[in-house]
């Protein structure tokens, strides 16, 4: 995955370096960025493993960035519902001290909210009044390398500890009561292109963390760290030591021809197979965890370099794939590749979701689903990894898979998707998934480029938007049993941020123009809207305190689609 | 920190035309070696050696790293960089980036400066180097850089003698004529 700023991608190949530069150039603006601190709420008590396990059915708390280990982002409460959502009003607005892209998914424990900002700040606030308990600002190391804005997507909690990945590729454990650092551990070398923006997840005392860096020639991974002291328990490399070449697939998972020159690729591989060390494969979003089978599931992003495939012959496993590994050991279980030998960066980044849907035999079965940048929702059998079905295209697809050229070849979707990192939500009663899509027509341009050492954006070409073609977004509901699109709502700007579904038969989704909207989960009818004054490009969450339901979302704009920046979390409730 | 060990060999070889190799007070260890060619305050007088004053710290650091690891090669710089540890590179980069660049006294050809300005607009130099060519992060400052040095770099990118740019500059220069390159070098050397 690479996030592309509209203003940048219209330019020639020289822009490749710029995407990095402008993003890094963005500075936090807070100076006196802490209000008078209130003593920590006595209601904050340690989060047990049982609470984490049962989060999906607990309407009080939102204690995983995506709601539960299954990551359905489905809130089980229905106090706010399709009948009364029109009356939803702001309860409070919390202003952080950082005016920059917000992708955070706040978590809420017994009325205490923990939220993050760009540049790895964490705030603990009262989830009813917005009063601040504490503020943590990560002391950034001298080297950071990140392609896509100084983002952070949230913290994980276990016991009385919070965990956050940082732009300088560290994992930090904080005392949830005070915000004090308990330990820090270096995940990988930022000088080689590693950085961390995903929210971790914690299970059985293991903190699971993937990595960014697919635009810098990293070797991607998911690592497990001991929650007690941060020591490394296991590493699963998303690029295997041997066998990345796979099966030399001539078609993608949907059966479309990839136009690969397999003979030339095989000859190139025979000459040099050492590139697996720089083959990319970032993991951008939190893994989902199946507590019954002790397996975790995640998707792996693009190979490096993004567009220039000649120097990385093979299927480039496990890039652009869904992967299942053993929670205890990190051992490989299965993979399912969507786009072998990707040269378009139409990779797999949105969070995996565990749910149920009809299998090939028509019987309801355990599945793991993912929304691709291709614009399809993929439904995989959870036990075997076999692709059961893929949805109708959620946005226009044209010229797939035309190869990138020196001059630039037009293909839809553009390289942001489809669905970017934005997590989907699922309504399990309706067997429907809700996906936030982009439509950004682009040309794909290739340029020969050797590995530049790890600290320079390494695209091997350029993505350019086409100024004469309109860009827009689309919120799409997909029936997981059939793959059919049930409804869609077109938005004036591409969608990035993620979706929340609730048992009140609602779907919440934000837009770059500041609108946060609630939709009827069955029909897609807009039932409520509120303008937050800055891009709502983060996923919403819901919780309950003292019998009252709240819906919260960050409106901080977004680096990727260059929407208006803000610094706030908006919290809504019924009057 | 092994850089001082090289002082005798490298500095003695190349300091002939330089004015001063004295590192100012407060400079990190090793600046005196750099100063032999780049000037004590990063303002080199030999136009074949780049001005480091006000260069972006990130760029200086990455170039030192590339010299050390062989992605960029130069008979003078490669052996110097080979002795540096990461912490040394970061300190040197930080220090030189904070020095003030001085005018070089370059006498441009106005017609070429104007042609270079137009070409720069056409090939979108400023999208990366900034509208005033002062660079940002990993993208170097070009404003006021030595004409001869800039010209050599552009020619080296075009001929792919220099390839540590992740494909960006080699791609941009592939469509430039020798005259374009001369014009561009005149244009940026004339910026202050």
XYZ file of C-alpha atoms in Angstrom:
767
model
C 0.000 0.000 0.000
C 1.035 3.500 -0.594
C -1.143 6.391 0.197
C -1.174 8.942 -2.557
C -1.759 12.597 -2.110
C -3.852 13.990 -4.944
C -1.653 16.963 -5.447
C 1.427 14.848 -5.742
C 0.434 12.083 -8.022
C -0.348 14.291 -10.958
C 3.289 14.882 -11.590
C 6.061 13.166 -13.405
C 8.194 10.408 -12.097
C 10.217 12.832 -10.039
C 7.302 12.932 -7.676
C 8.228 9.597 -6.278
C 10.510 11.218 -3.771
C 8.109 13.984 -3.002
C 5.377 11.881 -1.552
C 7.764 11.059 1.244
C 9.086 14.525 1.649
C 5.851 16.384 2.003
C 4.494 13.861 4.376
C 7.541 14.030 6.582
C 7.532 17.770 6.304
C 4.149 17.973 7.972
C 4.802 19.090 11.502
C 2.807 18.768 14.624
C 1.542 22.140 15.627
C 0.755 21.708 19.291
C 2.761 23.682 21.787
C 0.768 23.896 24.984
C -0.986 20.715 24.006
C -2.268 19.550 27.364
C -5.266 20.987 29.147
C -5.454 20.934 32.940
C -5.363 17.270 33.794
C -8.165 15.700 35.761
C -7.369 12.833 38.175
C -7.831 9.484 36.469
C -11.300 8.020 36.811
C -11.612 5.373 39.526
C -13.796 3.359 37.196
C -10.787 2.457 35.058
C -10.018 -1.120 36.062
C -7.719 -3.654 34.420
C -9.013 -5.221 31.205
C -9.096 -8.992 31.564
C -8.616 -11.559 28.823
C -12.281 -12.484 29.313
C -13.301 -8.905 28.599
C -11.159 -8.900 25.464
C -12.680 -12.225 24.386
C -16.251 -11.062 24.928
C -15.876 -7.578 23.515
C -18.177 -8.272 20.575
C -21.159 -8.684 22.913
C -20.257 -5.934 25.407
C -22.168 -2.723 24.621
C -20.373 -0.825 27.398
C -16.853 -0.936 26.090
C -14.983 -0.666 22.806
C -11.673 -2.277 23.726
C -10.276 -3.369 20.364
C -9.519 -0.904 17.583
C -11.879 -2.873 15.364
C -14.339 -3.767 18.108
C -13.371 -7.387 18.773
C -10.843 -10.051 17.833
C -13.147 -10.847 14.894
C -12.885 -7.192 13.792
C -16.471 -6.936 12.578
C -16.711 -3.363 13.854
C -20.265 -4.281 14.843
C -21.481 -2.543 18.002
C -24.016 -4.734 19.836
C -26.024 -1.891 21.409
C -29.181 -0.520 19.795
C -30.128 2.476 21.916
C -29.242 4.623 18.936
C -31.091 3.041 16.045
C -32.631 3.622 12.660
C -35.692 5.102 14.355
C -34.014 7.789 16.442
C -30.592 8.412 14.923
C -31.911 11.600 13.337
C -31.815 13.162 16.807
C -28.120 12.398 17.385
C -26.238 15.489 18.601
C -22.661 16.246 19.673
C -22.075 15.486 23.355
C -18.579 16.978 23.310
C -15.620 17.602 21.040
C -12.131 16.756 22.215
C -9.383 18.835 20.629
C -5.937 17.301 20.523
C -2.829 19.450 20.217
C -1.885 17.954 16.867
C -3.343 19.344 13.660
C -2.586 16.488 11.290
C -4.130 13.455 9.643
C -6.183 11.346 12.087
C -6.722 7.642 11.431
C -7.223 6.690 15.052
C -9.828 4.281 16.272
C -10.321 5.253 19.920
C -10.821 2.527 22.524
C -13.085 2.986 25.537
C -12.867 1.193 28.894
C -15.397 1.920 31.634
C -15.922 5.470 30.511
C -12.268 6.250 29.774
C -11.290 6.852 26.151
C -7.765 6.381 24.769
C -7.075 7.995 21.423
C -3.985 8.651 19.323
C -2.885 11.332 16.862
C -0.276 11.735 14.175
C 3.290 11.692 15.553
C 2.301 9.190 18.247
C 0.572 11.240 20.863
C -1.878 9.420 23.138
C -4.655 11.082 25.121
C -6.717 9.566 27.923
C -9.997 11.434 28.343
C -13.324 11.162 30.083
C -15.600 9.509 27.515
C -18.635 11.448 28.787
C -17.257 14.959 29.264
C -14.099 15.052 27.156
C -11.968 16.153 30.107
C -8.351 15.125 29.833
C -6.728 12.657 32.246
C -3.289 12.559 30.686
C -1.364 13.156 27.490
C 1.617 11.164 26.258
C 3.923 12.403 23.510
C 6.346 9.857 22.119
C 9.951 11.013 21.987
C 10.710 10.315 18.346
C 14.113 8.911 17.400
C 16.410 10.745 14.978
C 15.387 8.623 11.984
C 11.895 8.026 10.721
C 11.016 6.741 7.260
C 7.371 6.620 6.305
C 5.670 7.104 3.005
C 2.169 8.041 3.891
C 1.795 10.629 6.566
C 2.692 10.549 10.262
C -0.391 8.519 11.057
C -1.385 6.267 13.905
C -4.456 4.049 14.040
C -4.773 3.474 17.754
C -3.701 1.594 20.853
C -4.414 -1.866 22.217
C -5.134 -2.561 25.895
C -4.501 -5.512 28.181
C -4.704 -5.407 31.971
C -3.682 -1.884 32.881
C -1.350 -1.447 29.928
C -1.681 0.280 26.573
C 0.412 -0.632 23.557
C 1.283 1.547 20.572
C 3.510 1.163 17.513
C 5.490 4.265 16.535
C 6.809 6.002 13.436
C 10.360 5.237 14.541
C 9.450 1.548 14.537
C 9.122 0.980 18.267
C 6.516 -0.713 20.378
C 5.692 1.279 23.495
C 3.844 0.065 26.588
C 2.152 2.746 28.704
C 0.513 2.662 32.101
C -3.158 3.209 31.270
C -3.714 5.113 34.506
C -0.874 7.591 34.124
C 0.433 7.482 30.553
C 3.928 6.713 31.856
C 6.193 4.502 29.724
C 6.580 0.997 31.140
C 8.837 -0.300 28.404
C 9.867 0.336 24.820
C 11.211 -2.116 22.326
C 12.678 -1.542 18.859
C 10.619 -3.504 16.350
C 12.825 -2.907 13.301
C 15.306 -0.420 11.833
C 13.621 2.811 10.649
C 16.704 3.545 8.566
C 15.751 0.574 6.401
C 12.247 1.891 5.840
C 10.297 0.375 8.720
C 7.636 2.336 10.585
C 4.517 1.358 12.505
C 1.086 2.912 12.210
C -1.329 0.023 12.863
C -3.082 -0.494 16.145
C -1.631 -3.632 17.758
C -3.799 -6.340 19.243
C -3.087 -8.212 22.487
C -4.105 -11.769 23.224
C -2.943 -14.136 25.959
C -0.188 -11.704 26.899
C 1.118 -11.438 23.329
C 1.202 -8.097 21.558
C 0.845 -8.647 17.800
C 2.311 -6.074 15.466
C 2.838 -5.818 11.702
C 4.928 -3.246 9.881
C 4.803 -0.560 7.197
C 7.563 -0.176 4.648
C 6.475 -1.833 1.408
C 7.510 1.327 -0.423
C 11.100 1.090 0.865
C 12.209 -2.456 0.153
C 11.677 -3.887 3.604
C 11.028 -7.530 4.374
C 7.614 -7.430 5.981
C 6.529 -9.312 9.079
C 4.102 -9.813 11.911
C 5.813 -10.089 15.300
C 4.568 -11.149 18.706
C 5.997 -9.451 21.805
C 5.576 -10.324 25.457
C 3.153 -7.804 26.981
C 5.053 -7.927 30.293
C 8.433 -6.702 29.122
C 8.381 -6.345 25.337
C 10.695 -9.214 24.498
C 10.218 -10.798 21.103
C 8.309 -14.093 21.112
C 8.139 -14.891 17.417
C 8.403 -13.404 13.926
C 6.475 -14.412 10.849
C 8.129 -12.991 7.735
C 5.624 -12.113 5.043
C 8.309 -12.991 2.508
C 9.471 -16.577 2.992
C 13.163 -17.551 2.879
C 12.386 -19.847 -0.009
C 9.513 -20.208 -2.396
C 8.326 -16.631 -2.892
C 7.992 -17.499 -6.582
C 4.900 -19.575 -5.794
C 3.080 -21.279 -8.662
C 3.860 -18.761 -11.423
C 0.191 -17.854 -11.586
C -0.984 -16.470 -14.897
C -4.282 -15.173 -13.521
C -5.423 -13.276 -10.451
C -7.816 -14.738 -7.886
C -10.796 -13.651 -9.975
C -9.506 -15.398 -13.108
C -8.263 -12.367 -15.026
C -5.038 -12.705 -17.032
C -2.049 -10.857 -15.543
C -0.008 -10.649 -18.787
C 3.153 -11.893 -17.132
C 6.206 -12.984 -19.114
C 6.742 -16.108 -17.040
C 9.695 -17.370 -19.116
C 11.566 -14.107 -18.620
C 10.733 -14.128 -14.933
C 12.042 -17.662 -14.517
C 15.272 -16.729 -16.276
C 15.678 -13.694 -14.037
C 15.077 -15.746 -10.906
C 17.690 -18.287 -11.967
C 20.233 -15.451 -12.083
C 19.404 -13.849 -8.753
C 17.015 -14.896 -6.007
C 18.490 -12.736 -3.252
C 15.843 -10.012 -3.545
C 13.516 -11.659 -1.050
C 15.248 -9.536 1.587
C 13.863 -6.353 0.000
C 10.617 -7.690 -1.450
C 8.310 -5.586 0.720
C 5.095 -7.083 2.017
C 4.031 -4.628 4.716
C 1.148 -5.443 7.053
C -0.893 -2.286 7.530
C -3.848 -3.367 9.608
C -4.405 -5.269 12.818
C -4.626 -9.069 12.557
C -7.891 -10.754 13.519
C -7.729 -13.569 16.068
C -9.766 -16.789 16.128
C -9.850 -17.869 19.780
C -11.218 -21.337 18.974
C -8.523 -22.357 16.499
C -5.698 -20.209 17.962
C -5.043 -18.798 14.516
C -4.499 -15.205 13.460
C -5.373 -13.772 10.066
C -3.997 -10.740 8.267
C -3.355 -9.441 4.779
C 0.033 -8.606 3.294
C 0.637 -5.503 1.166
C 2.487 -4.854 -2.057
C 5.869 -6.112 -3.216
C 8.789 -3.649 -3.526
C 9.281 -1.837 -5.778
C 5.631 -1.163 -6.440
C 5.606 -0.825 -10.224
C 8.865 -2.287 -11.470
C 8.466 -6.048 -11.425
C 11.380 -7.187 -13.590
C 13.765 -7.332 -10.639
C 11.430 -9.385 -8.471
C 10.408 -12.376 -10.623
C 7.843 -14.773 -9.185
C 4.439 -14.570 -7.551
C 6.137 -12.597 -4.757
C 4.480 -14.559 -1.976
C 2.978 -13.650 0.421
C 2.440 -10.152 -0.929
C -1.138 -9.270 -1.902
C -2.334 -12.268 0.086
C -4.408 -13.205 3.071
C -2.323 -15.282 5.479
C -3.184 -17.454 8.485
C -0.548 -18.257 11.110
C -0.508 -19.974 14.480
C -1.002 -17.604 17.413
C 1.341 -19.521 19.705
C 4.293 -19.916 17.360
C 3.802 -17.741 14.294
C 3.959 -20.861 12.127
C 2.480 -20.643 8.627
C -0.933 -22.248 8.167
C -2.211 -21.131 4.777
C -2.265 -18.244 2.329
C -4.559 -17.067 -0.431
C -3.033 -14.691 -2.969
C -5.259 -12.180 -4.738
C -2.811 -10.546 -7.164
C 0.336 -12.550 -7.947
C 3.341 -10.468 -9.061
C 1.514 -7.190 -8.465
C 2.884 -4.248 -10.506
C 0.013 -1.849 -9.761
C 0.032 -1.653 -5.950
C -3.521 -2.976 -5.972
C -2.673 -4.873 -2.850
C -4.368 -6.100 0.315
C -4.480 -3.663 3.220
C -7.936 -3.389 4.778
C -8.349 -5.389 7.986
C -9.404 -9.034 7.851
C -12.778 -9.859 9.441
C -13.934 -13.164 10.946
C -17.602 -13.851 10.346
C -19.921 -16.422 8.834
C -21.295 -16.803 5.331
C -22.510 -19.518 3.025
C -19.787 -21.836 1.849
C -19.510 -23.295 -1.633
C -21.936 -26.030 -0.513
C -24.537 -23.482 0.574
C -24.072 -24.212 4.278
C -23.206 -21.368 6.638
C -19.553 -21.679 7.540
C -16.749 -19.786 9.301
C -15.109 -17.390 6.887
C -12.497 -14.669 6.908
C -13.133 -11.772 4.584
C -11.125 -8.912 3.165
C -11.842 -5.897 0.943
C -9.191 -5.454 -1.745
C -7.894 -2.390 -3.494
C -9.194 -4.207 -6.559
C -12.722 -3.284 -5.440
C -13.788 -6.836 -4.568
C -14.721 -8.266 -1.180
C -13.052 -11.660 -0.933
C -14.648 -14.430 1.158
C -12.195 -17.147 2.232
C -12.854 -20.378 4.105
C -11.343 -19.834 7.536
C -10.094 -23.386 7.977
C -8.514 -23.960 4.581
C -7.980 -20.499 3.158
C -9.785 -21.477 -0.016
C -11.434 -18.551 -1.779
C -15.166 -19.240 -1.655
C -16.317 -16.226 -3.618
C -15.528 -12.652 -4.441
C -18.064 -9.878 -4.643
C -19.205 -7.927 -7.637
C -16.878 -5.009 -8.305
C -17.779 -2.172 -5.954
C -16.305 0.537 -8.190
C -15.485 0.733 -11.935
C -12.776 -1.594 -13.259
C -11.249 -0.994 -16.686
C -8.263 -2.423 -18.572
C -7.331 -4.877 -15.817
C -4.503 -5.960 -15.896
C -2.771 -3.766 -18.455
C 0.957 -3.608 -17.729
C 2.534 -0.304 -16.655
C 4.502 1.438 -19.412
C 7.209 4.105 -19.601
C 4.604 6.629 -20.722
C 1.856 5.478 -18.348
C -1.049 3.072 -18.963
C -4.560 3.859 -17.746
C -6.295 1.272 -15.619
C -9.135 1.327 -13.100
C -9.205 1.169 -10.175
C -6.425 3.629 -9.399
C -3.703 2.478 -7.068
C -5.472 3.600 -3.877
C -8.330 1.198 -4.608
C -11.090 0.131 -4.282
C -10.723 -0.190 -0.566
C -7.587 1.242 1.068
C -6.641 0.469 4.689
C -10.170 1.523 5.716
C -11.654 -1.314 7.764
C -15.034 -2.668 6.706
C -17.870 -3.347 9.133
C -20.130 -6.384 9.102
C -23.723 -6.793 10.216
C -23.820 -10.497 11.083
C -27.621 -10.603 11.219
C -27.858 -9.377 7.651
C -24.712 -11.185 6.403
C -23.708 -7.847 4.948
C -20.326 -6.149 4.787
C -19.958 -2.396 4.342
C -16.940 -1.077 2.479
C -15.632 2.460 1.901
C -14.316 2.719 -1.670
C -12.318 5.170 -3.749
C -12.623 5.922 -7.448
C -9.462 7.681 -8.645
C -8.588 7.113 -12.311
C -4.827 6.778 -12.703
C -2.089 5.881 -15.113
C 0.611 3.407 -14.141
C 4.143 4.227 -15.212
C 7.182 1.983 -14.823
C 10.845 2.942 -14.483
C 13.852 0.745 -13.862
C 15.231 1.393 -10.377
C 17.699 -0.563 -8.272
C 17.249 -0.895 -4.496
C 18.101 2.567 -3.160
C 19.204 1.550 0.315
C 16.039 1.562 2.308
C 15.451 5.189 3.115
C 14.162 6.439 -0.184
C 10.740 5.932 -1.605
C 11.175 3.099 -4.103
C 8.231 2.902 -6.449
C 10.004 1.936 -9.668
C 7.815 4.356 -11.567
C 4.920 6.673 -10.879
C 1.199 6.715 -10.288
C -0.541 9.730 -11.759
C -4.117 10.770 -11.446
C -5.815 11.935 -14.623
C -6.863 15.558 -14.075
C -9.681 15.386 -16.635
C -11.380 12.455 -14.917
C -13.679 12.861 -11.947
C -12.817 11.271 -8.596
C -15.434 10.109 -6.153
C -16.164 7.607 -3.406
C -18.720 4.919 -2.773
C -19.999 3.263 0.379
C -21.077 -0.215 -0.676
C -23.066 -2.963 1.088
C -22.179 -6.478 -0.042
C -24.146 -9.638 0.712
C -21.533 -12.122 1.887
C -23.615 -15.170 0.918
C -23.939 -14.139 -2.703
C -21.272 -11.514 -3.318
C -23.974 -9.225 -4.697
C -23.908 -5.484 -4.115
C -27.069 -4.752 -2.101
C -26.838 -0.975 -2.078
C -24.329 1.760 -2.745
C -24.072 5.420 -1.877
C -21.872 7.634 -4.060
C -19.936 10.405 -2.309
C -18.367 13.485 -3.887
C -14.867 12.548 -2.725
C -12.972 9.260 -2.459
C -13.615 7.454 0.824
C -10.895 6.672 3.330
C -11.378 5.978 7.019
C -13.486 2.938 7.726
C -16.976 1.937 8.730
C -18.940 1.235 11.920
C -22.078 -0.937 11.980
C -24.435 -1.233 14.951
C -27.220 -3.467 16.200
C -29.478 -0.448 15.759
C -29.402 -1.389 12.041
C -27.131 1.528 11.319
C -23.949 2.064 9.367
C -21.742 5.088 10.122
C -19.235 6.451 7.631
C -17.258 9.693 7.273
C -16.248 11.775 4.269
C -13.351 14.046 3.339
C -15.667 17.060 3.198
C -16.378 16.798 6.932
C -19.707 14.952 6.804
C -20.265 12.092 9.182
C -23.369 10.148 8.225
C -25.555 7.330 9.495
C -27.146 5.015 6.939
C -29.945 2.479 7.162
C -28.041 -0.816 7.189
C -30.648 -2.507 4.973
C -31.270 0.160 2.350
C -28.407 2.651 2.437
C -30.775 5.536 3.066
C -29.047 8.471 4.783
C -30.719 8.915 8.186
C -28.436 11.451 9.870
C -25.566 13.775 8.963
C -23.286 16.086 10.886
C -20.466 18.188 9.479
C -17.307 18.035 11.592
C -15.486 20.833 9.774
C -12.494 18.688 8.780
C -12.070 15.426 6.915
C -13.674 12.469 8.696
C -11.156 9.876 7.533
C -11.063 7.531 10.489
C -13.280 4.675 11.644
C -16.018 5.417 14.180
C -16.563 3.542 17.450
C -19.504 3.185 19.874
C -19.788 2.611 23.634
C -22.068 3.155 26.588
C -21.556 4.979 29.899
C -24.200 5.227 32.655
C -26.782 3.707 30.358
C -26.216 6.173 27.526
C -24.844 5.205 24.119
C -22.193 7.316 22.412
C -20.726 7.285 18.903
C -17.222 8.727 18.507
C -15.119 9.536 15.450
C -11.930 11.490 14.783
C -12.064 14.316 12.266
C -8.448 15.121 11.499
C -8.413 14.985 7.723
C -6.107 12.764 5.789
C -2.699 12.981 4.250
C -3.469 10.489 1.528
C -6.378 12.256 -0.135
C -5.201 15.590 1.232
C -8.482 16.377 2.921
C -8.726 19.335 5.290
C -6.819 18.675 8.492
C -8.370 18.893 11.915
C -7.377 17.831 15.424
C -10.589 16.643 17.051
C -12.615 13.659 18.156
C -16.369 14.229 17.914
C -18.616 12.325 20.307
C -22.367 12.072 19.673
C -25.335 10.983 21.779
C -29.098 11.285 21.851
C -30.336 14.356 23.766
C 34.657 7.482 15.521
C 37.458 6.643 13.157
C 37.283 9.609 10.903
C 40.264 11.406 12.392
C 42.546 8.560 11.449
C 42.000 9.437 7.821
C 42.895 13.029 8.308
C 46.478 12.541 7.304
C 45.871 10.793 4.048
C 42.712 12.231 2.619
C 43.067 15.766 3.820
C 46.677 15.991 2.744
C 45.784 14.786 -0.707
C 42.907 17.053 -1.400
C 43.364 20.108 0.704
C 45.800 21.716 -1.707
C 43.339 24.185 -3.184
C 41.346 24.747 -0.046
C 41.518 27.757 2.136
C 40.882 26.340 5.540
C 40.467 22.966 7.146
C 39.974 24.367 10.600
C 36.751 23.234 12.200
C 34.945 26.005 14.086
C 34.246 25.753 17.785
C 31.219 23.620 18.588
C 31.524 21.486 15.464
C 31.277 17.734 15.908
C 34.396 15.623 15.610
C 35.305 14.938 12.018
C 34.172 18.246 10.542
C 37.802 19.144 9.917
C 38.091 16.253 7.466
C 34.998 17.425 5.586
C 36.260 20.993 5.766
C 39.294 20.155 3.674
C 37.086 20.097 0.593
C 33.722 21.470 1.646
C 35.000 24.436 3.637
C 35.020 24.879 7.388
C 31.466 26.206 7.340
C 30.273 23.986 4.492
C 30.841 26.657 1.846
C 33.265 24.978 -0.543
C 35.345 27.148 -2.811
C 36.207 24.494 -5.359
C 33.131 24.316 -7.590
C 33.455 20.586 -8.078
C 32.792 19.996 -4.361
C 29.241 20.673 -3.265
C 28.256 23.329 -0.765
C 26.952 21.555 2.334
C 25.870 24.636 4.262
C 22.064 24.721 4.565
C 21.794 21.413 2.753
C 19.012 19.281 4.231
C 20.286 17.053 7.027
C 18.373 14.066 5.734
C 19.987 14.370 2.309
C 23.523 14.694 3.690
C 22.980 11.701 5.928
C 21.603 9.536 3.132
C 24.438 10.466 0.784
C 27.031 9.568 3.419
C 25.237 6.294 3.970
C 25.118 5.626 0.237
C 28.838 6.360 -0.131
C 29.610 4.001 2.722
C 27.389 1.241 1.399
C 28.491 1.668 -2.216
C 25.328 2.941 -3.829
C 27.115 6.183 -4.659
C 30.756 6.139 -5.571
C 33.423 8.801 -5.533
C 37.168 8.342 -5.131
C 37.323 10.960 -2.395
C 34.040 10.467 -0.579
C 33.782 6.687 -0.593
C 36.840 6.067 1.615
C 35.892 8.892 3.988
C 32.329 7.662 4.399
C 33.563 4.111 4.896
C 34.976 5.149 8.264
C 31.800 6.764 9.561
C 29.297 5.191 11.888
C 25.643 6.122 11.723
C 25.865 8.439 14.723
C 28.789 10.306 13.113
C 26.839 10.752 9.895
C 23.818 12.094 11.722
C 25.898 14.581 13.698
C 27.774 15.818 10.646
C 24.573 16.088 8.627
C 22.868 18.017 11.366
C 25.781 20.394 11.819
C 26.305 21.244 8.142
C 22.583 21.701 7.607
C 22.660 24.445 10.217
C 25.492 26.437 8.607
C 24.626 29.404 6.426
C 25.169 29.140 2.682
C 27.099 32.013 1.136
C 26.914 33.307 -2.429
C 29.432 31.637 -4.722
C 30.013 34.637 -6.944
C 28.825 32.648 -9.948
C 28.467 34.803 -13.076
C 25.542 33.405 -15.028
C 24.536 33.801 -18.643
C 21.108 35.499 -18.351
C 19.754 33.802 -21.477
C 20.710 30.391 -20.125
C 19.233 31.173 -16.709
C 15.928 32.024 -18.367
C 16.025 28.872 -20.513
C 16.819 26.860 -17.385
C 13.900 28.393 -15.529
C 11.526 27.375 -18.314
C 12.925 23.883 -18.471
C 12.637 23.552 -14.693
C 8.953 24.448 -14.924
C 8.451 21.947 -17.697
C 10.053 18.991 -15.952
C 8.556 19.897 -12.559
C 11.820 20.215 -10.604
C 10.142 22.317 -7.947
C 7.610 19.606 -7.118
C 10.378 17.830 -5.238
C 13.067 20.465 -4.697
C 10.598 23.132 -3.642
C 9.575 26.346 -5.394
C 12.705 28.124 -4.215
C 14.900 25.036 -4.694
C 15.848 24.830 -1.019
C 15.004 21.118 -0.847
C 13.124 19.228 1.831
C 14.003 16.145 3.839
C 15.698 13.663 1.508
C 15.437 16.027 -1.464
C 18.509 18.265 -1.706
C 18.763 22.034 -1.755
C 19.960 23.218 -5.175
C 19.631 26.984 -4.789
C 23.048 28.613 -4.948
C 24.862 25.314 -5.424
C 27.984 25.355 -7.620
C 27.139 25.365 -11.330
C 29.879 22.861 -12.159
C 28.779 20.446 -9.453
C 25.093 20.548 -10.441
C 25.927 20.064 -14.088
C 28.099 17.064 -13.301
C 25.377 15.461 -11.203
C 22.735 15.900 -13.899
C 25.066 14.449 -16.521
C 25.917 11.586 -14.191
C 22.248 10.823 -13.614
C 21.571 10.916 -17.344
C 24.459 8.578 -18.094
C 23.456 6.464 -15.076
C 26.889 6.936 -13.553
C 25.002 8.074 -10.458
C 22.085 5.822 -9.604
C 21.350 6.265 -5.908
C 18.174 8.249 -6.589
C 15.626 5.400 -6.549
C 15.015 6.057 -10.242
C 13.662 9.573 -9.940
C 16.496 11.705 -11.284
C 17.701 9.103 -13.766
C 14.185 9.135 -15.185
C 13.852 12.926 -15.292
C 17.270 13.478 -16.884
C 16.758 10.804 -19.530
C 14.819 13.316 -21.636
C 17.147 16.292 -21.068
C 19.650 17.451 -23.718
C 23.154 18.573 -22.760
C 22.017 22.159 -23.380
C 19.015 21.659 -21.076
C 21.356 20.414 -18.380
C 23.660 23.376 -18.786
C 20.679 25.761 -18.620
C 19.303 24.106 -15.502
C 22.665 24.233 -13.769
C 22.958 27.933 -14.587
C 19.439 28.554 -13.324
C 19.792 26.894 -9.933
C 23.335 28.165 -9.365
C 21.946 31.661 -9.811
C 19.280 31.233 -7.104
C 19.960 32.547 -3.641
